[in-house]
Amino acid sequence: MILDYETLKLVWWVLVGALLIGFAVTDGMDMGVGILLPFVGRNDGERRVVINTVGPHWDGNQVWLITAGGAIFAAWPAVYAAAFSGFYMAMLLVLFALFFRPVGFDYRSKIADRRWRNAWDWGLFTGGLVPALVFGVAFGNLLQGVPFHLDSLLRAHYEGALLTALLPLLNPFALLAGLISVAMLTMHGAIWLQMRTEDPVAGRARRAVRVMGLLVVAGFALAGLWVAFGVDGYRIVSQPALDALPNPLAKQVVRAPGAWLDVYGRLPVAILAPAAGFAGALLAMLLSHAGRPGLAFVASALSMTGIIGTAGLSMFPFIMPSSTHPGSSLTVWDAPSSHLTLTVMFWAVLVFLPLVLAYTVWCYARMWGKVTVDAIEADSSTAY
């Protein structure tokens, strides 16, 4: 079976979105646990319990981020180039924050000194909070448009100073998106802790689920109103055939209030995405309160899928709109690699993704169970 070029362009939009959701659900859980670490663990033993719930899995979960980055590079090279120009300082900030995670997990318990361990606890907190915030800020800026343009050779040029490029990204709407991201991942991590620990850590995690869930619902509602009435969207006026060779400058684009809501008129079923975002968060809070963290975890993953899906569907077919030169905006139809590249990658995904998923499920199944202080003290040689 050989898919036509237009279909492959759409398929890779779905696959990249699935990789981003997979990263949010798996590694986002680790980040949420890191954010909660200094607060749900009141002593060294409790904090070691918290760390050991994600210690065996965090590096495997982070592969989702690496894979998503590689997929964007291979499937949408123009987006990759433009993003590294516009978000360069933000990406460096994420990278430096992520350094705390491998070092913190491996070295935190090597020295039995309270100050040493407390410093690494806050390092793990930083390694969870900063990436969660920056990823949300990035989505907020994508919805508003990024100041770049393409020249006649299709080279991306970011219109801003490199060293001060981070400051314009921290605008009010983008910060709201960042706070939604932090609350969403922290709620997810809290449910994981409730599922894998015992009281008193589990009880504190359950209270965190309620607080963060309310922030997710309120923030998501406010962001939706802001997008509807305060953020100009983008609309394609004319473009080449959808299966044509990529040429972002061959289309005409206009900015218009409310344009990000067009998809819900063209495709009413798209309303299921924001509905899942709200319903999943509310259901996660109810199930967590009822002592059903396993089902709450599924509901939280549904909420994350709905929130990320809402952003993707609202922007479709735009991937990276340009706020200064709308005609330079990159879309699903004019940013991808060649037909051959997308085809080869598609078959590679069909072969290897099921293997990765099967291995991941096996790892979680083999290492399942409650993590307790007694278990860590009894076998401290293998504990974090």
Short mmCIF file of N, CA and C in Angstrom, two decimals, residues 136-257:
data_model
loop_
_atom_site.label_atom_id
_atom_site.label_comp_id
_atom_site.label_asym_id
_atom_site.label_seq_id
_atom_site.Cartn_x
_atom_site.Cartn_y
_atom_site.Cartn_z
N GLY A 136 4.18 25.01 27.53
CA GLY A 136 2.90 25.69 27.45
C GLY A 136 3.02 27.08 26.85
N VAL A 137 4.06 27.81 27.25
CA VAL A 137 4.31 29.15 26.69
C VAL A 137 4.51 29.07 25.18
N ALA A 138 5.22 28.03 24.73
CA ALA A 138 5.45 27.85 23.29
C ALA A 138 4.13 27.68 22.55
N PHE A 139 3.24 26.86 23.08
CA PHE A 139 1.93 26.68 22.44
C PHE A 139 1.15 27.99 22.43
N GLY A 140 1.23 28.74 23.52
CA GLY A 140 0.54 30.02 23.56
C GLY A 140 1.04 30.99 22.50
N ASN A 141 2.35 30.97 22.25
CA ASN A 141 2.90 31.85 21.22
C ASN A 141 2.57 31.36 19.82
N LEU A 142 2.49 30.05 19.62
CA LEU A 142 2.09 29.54 18.32
C LEU A 142 0.68 29.99 17.97
N LEU A 143 -0.22 30.01 18.94
CA LEU A 143 -1.59 30.45 18.69
C LEU A 143 -1.65 31.94 18.33
N GLN A 144 -0.69 32.72 18.82
CA GLN A 144 -0.66 34.15 18.50
C GLN A 144 0.15 34.46 17.25
N GLY A 145 1.00 33.53 16.85
CA GLY A 145 1.88 33.76 15.71
C GLY A 145 3.27 34.12 16.16
N VAL A 146 4.26 33.72 15.39
CA VAL A 146 5.67 33.94 15.70
C VAL A 146 6.25 34.93 14.70
N PRO A 147 7.03 35.92 15.12
CA PRO A 147 7.57 36.94 14.20
C PRO A 147 8.74 36.41 13.36
N PHE A 148 8.43 35.79 12.23
CA PHE A 148 9.47 35.32 11.32
C PHE A 148 8.95 35.48 9.89
N HIS A 149 9.87 35.38 8.94
CA HIS A 149 9.46 35.37 7.55
C HIS A 149 10.41 34.49 6.74
N LEU A 150 9.97 34.08 5.59
CA LEU A 150 10.77 33.28 4.68
C LEU A 150 11.24 34.15 3.52
N ASP A 151 12.52 34.03 3.15
CA ASP A 151 12.99 34.78 1.99
C ASP A 151 12.70 34.00 0.71
N SER A 152 13.20 34.49 -0.42
CA SER A 152 12.90 33.86 -1.71
C SER A 152 13.49 32.46 -1.82
N LEU A 153 14.48 32.13 -0.99
CA LEU A 153 15.08 30.80 -0.96
C LEU A 153 14.47 29.92 0.13
N LEU A 154 13.37 30.40 0.73
CA LEU A 154 12.64 29.67 1.78
C LEU A 154 13.47 29.50 3.05
N ARG A 155 14.40 30.42 3.28
CA ARG A 155 15.15 30.41 4.53
C ARG A 155 14.38 31.21 5.58
N ALA A 156 14.30 30.67 6.79
CA ALA A 156 13.54 31.33 7.85
C ALA A 156 14.40 32.39 8.52
N HIS A 157 13.81 33.56 8.76
CA HIS A 157 14.49 34.66 9.44
C HIS A 157 13.60 35.12 10.60
N TYR A 158 14.12 35.00 11.82
CA TYR A 158 13.38 35.44 13.00
C TYR A 158 13.60 36.93 13.19
N GLU A 159 12.54 37.67 13.40
CA GLU A 159 12.62 39.12 13.50
C GLU A 159 12.66 39.56 14.96
N GLY A 160 13.80 39.35 15.56
CA GLY A 160 13.98 39.72 16.96
C GLY A 160 15.42 39.46 17.37
N ALA A 161 15.86 40.12 18.44
CA ALA A 161 17.23 39.93 18.93
C ALA A 161 17.34 38.58 19.63
N LEU A 162 18.40 37.84 19.32
CA LEU A 162 18.56 36.48 19.85
C LEU A 162 18.64 36.47 21.37
N LEU A 163 19.44 37.35 21.95
CA LEU A 163 19.67 37.30 23.39
C LEU A 163 18.46 37.76 24.20
N THR A 164 17.59 38.56 23.60
CA THR A 164 16.38 39.02 24.30
C THR A 164 15.13 38.35 23.76
N ALA A 165 15.30 37.25 23.01
CA ALA A 165 14.16 36.62 22.35
C ALA A 165 13.20 35.97 23.33
N LEU A 166 13.66 35.70 24.56
CA LEU A 166 12.80 35.02 25.52
C LEU A 166 11.73 35.96 26.09
N LEU A 167 12.06 37.23 26.23
CA LEU A 167 11.14 38.16 26.88
C LEU A 167 9.82 38.33 26.13
N PRO A 168 9.81 38.55 24.78
CA PRO A 168 8.52 38.69 24.09
C PRO A 168 7.65 37.43 24.17
N LEU A 169 8.27 36.26 24.37
CA LEU A 169 7.49 35.03 24.47
C LEU A 169 6.67 34.98 25.75
N LEU A 170 7.11 35.74 26.78
CA LEU A 170 6.44 35.70 28.08
C LEU A 170 5.35 36.75 28.15
N ASN A 171 4.44 36.75 27.18
CA ASN A 171 3.31 37.66 27.17
C ASN A 171 2.15 37.06 27.96
N PRO A 172 1.14 37.85 28.30
CA PRO A 172 0.07 37.35 29.20
C PRO A 172 -0.62 36.07 28.71
N PHE A 173 -1.01 36.01 27.44
CA PHE A 173 -1.72 34.81 26.98
C PHE A 173 -0.80 33.59 27.01
N ALA A 174 0.45 33.77 26.60
CA ALA A 174 1.39 32.65 26.62
C ALA A 174 1.64 32.17 28.04
N LEU A 175 1.73 33.10 29.00
CA LEU A 175 1.92 32.70 30.39
C LEU A 175 0.71 31.92 30.91
N LEU A 176 -0.49 32.31 30.48
CA LEU A 176 -1.69 31.56 30.85
C LEU A 176 -1.60 30.13 30.31
N ALA A 177 -1.17 30.00 29.05
CA ALA A 177 -1.00 28.66 28.47
C ALA A 177 0.06 27.87 29.24
N GLY A 178 1.12 28.56 29.68
CA GLY A 178 2.15 27.89 30.46
C GLY A 178 1.62 27.42 31.81
N LEU A 179 0.79 28.23 32.46
CA LEU A 179 0.22 27.84 33.75
C LEU A 179 -0.74 26.66 33.59
N ILE A 180 -1.49 26.63 32.49
CA ILE A 180 -2.36 25.47 32.22
C ILE A 180 -1.51 24.22 32.08
N SER A 181 -0.40 24.33 31.36
CA SER A 181 0.49 23.19 31.17
C SER A 181 1.04 22.70 32.51
N VAL A 182 1.49 23.63 33.36
CA VAL A 182 2.02 23.24 34.67
C VAL A 182 0.95 22.56 35.51
N ALA A 183 -0.25 23.14 35.55
CA ALA A 183 -1.33 22.56 36.35
C ALA A 183 -1.73 21.19 35.82
N MET A 184 -1.78 21.06 34.51
CA MET A 184 -2.18 19.80 33.87
C MET A 184 -1.20 18.68 34.20
N LEU A 185 0.10 18.96 34.07
CA LEU A 185 1.11 17.93 34.34
C LEU A 185 1.23 17.65 35.83
N THR A 186 1.05 18.67 36.67
CA THR A 186 1.13 18.45 38.11
C THR A 186 -0.05 17.60 38.58
N MET A 187 -1.24 17.85 38.04
CA MET A 187 -2.39 17.00 38.37
C MET A 187 -2.13 15.56 37.98
N HIS A 188 -1.56 15.37 36.80
CA HIS A 188 -1.26 14.02 36.31
C HIS A 188 -0.24 13.33 37.22
N GLY A 189 0.79 14.06 37.61
CA GLY A 189 1.80 13.50 38.50
C GLY A 189 1.23 13.19 39.87
N ALA A 190 0.31 14.04 40.37
CA ALA A 190 -0.28 13.80 41.68
C ALA A 190 -1.12 12.53 41.67
N ILE A 191 -1.85 12.28 40.59
CA ILE A 191 -2.64 11.05 40.50
C ILE A 191 -1.72 9.83 40.48
N TRP A 192 -0.60 9.95 39.78
CA TRP A 192 0.37 8.85 39.76
C TRP A 192 0.88 8.56 41.18
N LEU A 193 1.18 9.60 41.94
CA LEU A 193 1.66 9.40 43.31
C LEU A 193 0.57 8.79 44.19
N GLN A 194 -0.67 9.22 44.00
CA GLN A 194 -1.76 8.64 44.76
C GLN A 194 -1.90 7.15 44.47
N MET A 195 -1.61 6.77 43.23
CA MET A 195 -1.75 5.38 42.80
C MET A 195 -0.58 4.53 43.29
N ARG A 196 0.60 5.10 43.41
CA ARG A 196 1.80 4.31 43.69
C ARG A 196 2.32 4.43 45.12
N THR A 197 1.73 5.27 45.94
CA THR A 197 2.23 5.45 47.31
C THR A 197 1.11 5.20 48.31
N GLU A 198 1.49 5.23 49.58
CA GLU A 198 0.53 5.09 50.67
C GLU A 198 0.50 6.38 51.47
N ASP A 199 -0.48 6.50 52.36
CA ASP A 199 -0.55 7.68 53.22
C ASP A 199 0.70 7.76 54.10
N PRO A 200 1.18 8.97 54.40
CA PRO A 200 0.54 10.27 54.16
C PRO A 200 0.83 10.89 52.79
N VAL A 201 1.79 10.33 52.04
CA VAL A 201 2.12 10.91 50.73
C VAL A 201 0.92 10.85 49.80
N ALA A 202 0.22 9.73 49.78
CA ALA A 202 -0.94 9.58 48.88
C ALA A 202 -2.03 10.58 49.23
N GLY A 203 -2.23 10.85 50.53
CA GLY A 203 -3.25 11.82 50.92
C GLY A 203 -2.90 13.23 50.46
N ARG A 204 -1.64 13.60 50.59
CA ARG A 204 -1.23 14.93 50.13
C ARG A 204 -1.37 15.03 48.61
N ALA A 205 -1.03 13.95 47.90
CA ALA A 205 -1.17 13.94 46.45
C ALA A 205 -2.63 14.09 46.04
N ARG A 206 -3.54 13.44 46.79
CA ARG A 206 -4.96 13.54 46.48
C ARG A 206 -5.45 14.98 46.61
N ARG A 207 -4.98 15.69 47.62
CA ARG A 207 -5.36 17.10 47.76
C ARG A 207 -4.79 17.95 46.63
N ALA A 208 -3.59 17.60 46.17
CA ALA A 208 -2.99 18.33 45.05
C ALA A 208 -3.78 18.12 43.76
N VAL A 209 -4.35 16.93 43.59
CA VAL A 209 -5.17 16.66 42.40
C VAL A 209 -6.34 17.63 42.36
N ARG A 210 -6.99 17.84 43.48
CA ARG A 210 -8.15 18.73 43.52
C ARG A 210 -7.77 20.17 43.17
N VAL A 211 -6.68 20.65 43.75
CA VAL A 211 -6.26 22.04 43.50
C VAL A 211 -5.85 22.22 42.04
N MET A 212 -5.02 21.32 41.53
CA MET A 212 -4.53 21.46 40.16
C MET A 212 -5.64 21.22 39.14
N GLY A 213 -6.56 20.31 39.45
CA GLY A 213 -7.67 20.07 38.54
C GLY A 213 -8.54 21.31 38.37
N LEU A 214 -8.80 22.00 39.47
CA LEU A 214 -9.58 23.24 39.38
C LEU A 214 -8.84 24.30 38.57
N LEU A 215 -7.52 24.37 38.72
CA LEU A 215 -6.73 25.33 37.93
C LEU A 215 -6.78 24.97 36.45
N VAL A 216 -6.73 23.67 36.12
CA VAL A 216 -6.80 23.25 34.72
C VAL A 216 -8.13 23.68 34.11
N VAL A 217 -9.24 23.40 34.79
CA VAL A 217 -10.56 23.72 34.26
C VAL A 217 -10.73 25.24 34.09
N ALA A 218 -10.37 25.99 35.14
CA ALA A 218 -10.52 27.45 35.06
C ALA A 218 -9.60 28.06 34.01
N GLY A 219 -8.36 27.60 33.96
CA GLY A 219 -7.41 28.13 32.99
C GLY A 219 -7.80 27.80 31.56
N PHE A 220 -8.25 26.57 31.34
CA PHE A 220 -8.65 26.16 29.99
C PHE A 220 -9.86 26.95 29.52
N ALA A 221 -10.81 27.20 30.42
CA ALA A 221 -11.99 28.00 30.06
C ALA A 221 -11.59 29.44 29.72
N LEU A 222 -10.72 30.03 30.54
CA LEU A 222 -10.27 31.40 30.29
C LEU A 222 -9.51 31.48 28.97
N ALA A 223 -8.65 30.50 28.70
CA ALA A 223 -7.90 30.51 27.45
C ALA A 223 -8.84 30.40 26.25
N GLY A 224 -9.88 29.58 26.37
CA GLY A 224 -10.84 29.46 25.28
C GLY A 224 -11.54 30.77 24.99
N LEU A 225 -11.95 31.48 26.03
CA LEU A 225 -12.58 32.79 25.83
C LEU A 225 -11.60 33.78 25.24
N TRP A 226 -10.36 33.71 25.67
CA TRP A 226 -9.33 34.63 25.17
C TRP A 226 -9.09 34.38 23.67
N VAL A 227 -9.02 33.11 23.28
CA VAL A 227 -8.82 32.79 21.87
C VAL A 227 -10.01 33.26 21.03
N ALA A 228 -11.21 33.12 21.57
CA ALA A 228 -12.41 33.48 20.82
C ALA A 228 -12.54 34.99 20.63
N PHE A 229 -12.15 35.77 21.64
CA PHE A 229 -12.43 37.20 21.59
C PHE A 229 -11.21 38.10 21.67
N GLY A 230 -10.03 37.54 21.96
CA GLY A 230 -8.88 38.41 22.13
C GLY A 230 -7.64 38.04 21.34
N VAL A 231 -7.68 36.95 20.59
CA VAL A 231 -6.52 36.50 19.82
C VAL A 231 -6.93 36.36 18.35
N ASP A 232 -6.23 37.07 17.47
CA ASP A 232 -6.49 36.92 16.03
C ASP A 232 -5.97 35.58 15.55
N GLY A 233 -6.82 34.87 14.81
CA GLY A 233 -6.39 33.62 14.20
C GLY A 233 -5.94 33.84 12.77
N TYR A 234 -5.66 32.76 12.08
CA TYR A 234 -5.16 32.84 10.70
C TYR A 234 -6.06 32.01 9.80
N ARG A 235 -6.22 32.50 8.58
CA ARG A 235 -7.12 31.85 7.62
C ARG A 235 -6.47 31.86 6.23
N ILE A 236 -6.49 30.73 5.56
CA ILE A 236 -5.93 30.63 4.20
C ILE A 236 -6.97 31.11 3.20
N VAL A 237 -6.57 32.07 2.36
CA VAL A 237 -7.45 32.61 1.33
C VAL A 237 -7.32 31.81 0.04
N SER A 238 -6.09 31.49 -0.34
CA SER A 238 -5.85 30.68 -1.53
C SER A 238 -4.54 29.93 -1.35
N GLN A 239 -4.43 28.76 -1.98
CA GLN A 239 -3.23 27.96 -1.89
C GLN A 239 -3.19 26.96 -3.05
N PRO A 240 -2.02 26.41 -3.36
CA PRO A 240 -1.92 25.39 -4.41
C PRO A 240 -2.66 24.12 -4.01
N ALA A 241 -2.66 23.15 -4.91
CA ALA A 241 -3.26 21.86 -4.61
C ALA A 241 -2.59 21.24 -3.38
N LEU A 242 -3.36 20.51 -2.59
CA LEU A 242 -2.85 19.99 -1.33
C LEU A 242 -1.77 18.94 -1.51
N ASP A 243 -1.70 18.32 -2.70
CA ASP A 243 -0.66 17.32 -2.95
C ASP A 243 0.51 17.89 -3.73
N ALA A 244 0.57 19.24 -3.83
CA ALA A 244 1.66 19.89 -4.58
C ALA A 244 2.95 19.84 -3.76
N LEU A 245 4.08 20.07 -4.45
CA LEU A 245 5.36 20.15 -3.76
C LEU A 245 5.35 21.34 -2.80
N PRO A 246 5.99 21.22 -1.64
CA PRO A 246 5.93 22.27 -0.62
C PRO A 246 6.50 23.60 -1.13
N ASN A 247 5.72 24.66 -0.95
CA ASN A 247 6.15 26.02 -1.24
C ASN A 247 5.31 26.97 -0.39
N PRO A 248 5.77 27.27 0.83
CA PRO A 248 4.96 28.08 1.75
C PRO A 248 4.58 29.45 1.20
N LEU A 249 5.38 30.01 0.27
CA LEU A 249 5.11 31.35 -0.22
C LEU A 249 4.08 31.37 -1.35
N ALA A 250 3.55 30.21 -1.72
CA ALA A 250 2.60 30.14 -2.83
C ALA A 250 1.15 30.33 -2.38
N LYS A 251 0.93 30.60 -1.10
CA LYS A 251 -0.43 30.75 -0.59
C LYS A 251 -0.66 32.18 -0.10
N GLN A 252 -1.92 32.52 0.12
CA GLN A 252 -2.29 33.81 0.70
C GLN A 252 -2.99 33.57 2.03
N VAL A 253 -2.56 34.29 3.05
CA VAL A 253 -3.09 34.11 4.40
C VAL A 253 -3.49 35.47 4.97
N VAL A 254 -4.59 35.49 5.71
CA VAL A 254 -5.02 36.71 6.40
C VAL A 254 -5.21 36.40 7.88
N ARG A 255 -5.04 37.43 8.70
CA ARG A 255 -5.35 37.32 10.13
C ARG A 255 -6.76 37.84 10.35
N ALA A 256 -7.51 37.18 11.21
CA ALA A 256 -8.89 37.60 11.45
C ALA A 256 -9.33 37.19 12.85
N PRO A 257 -10.09 38.05 13.53
CA PRO A 257 -10.60 37.67 14.85
C PRO A 257 -11.48 36.42 14.76
#
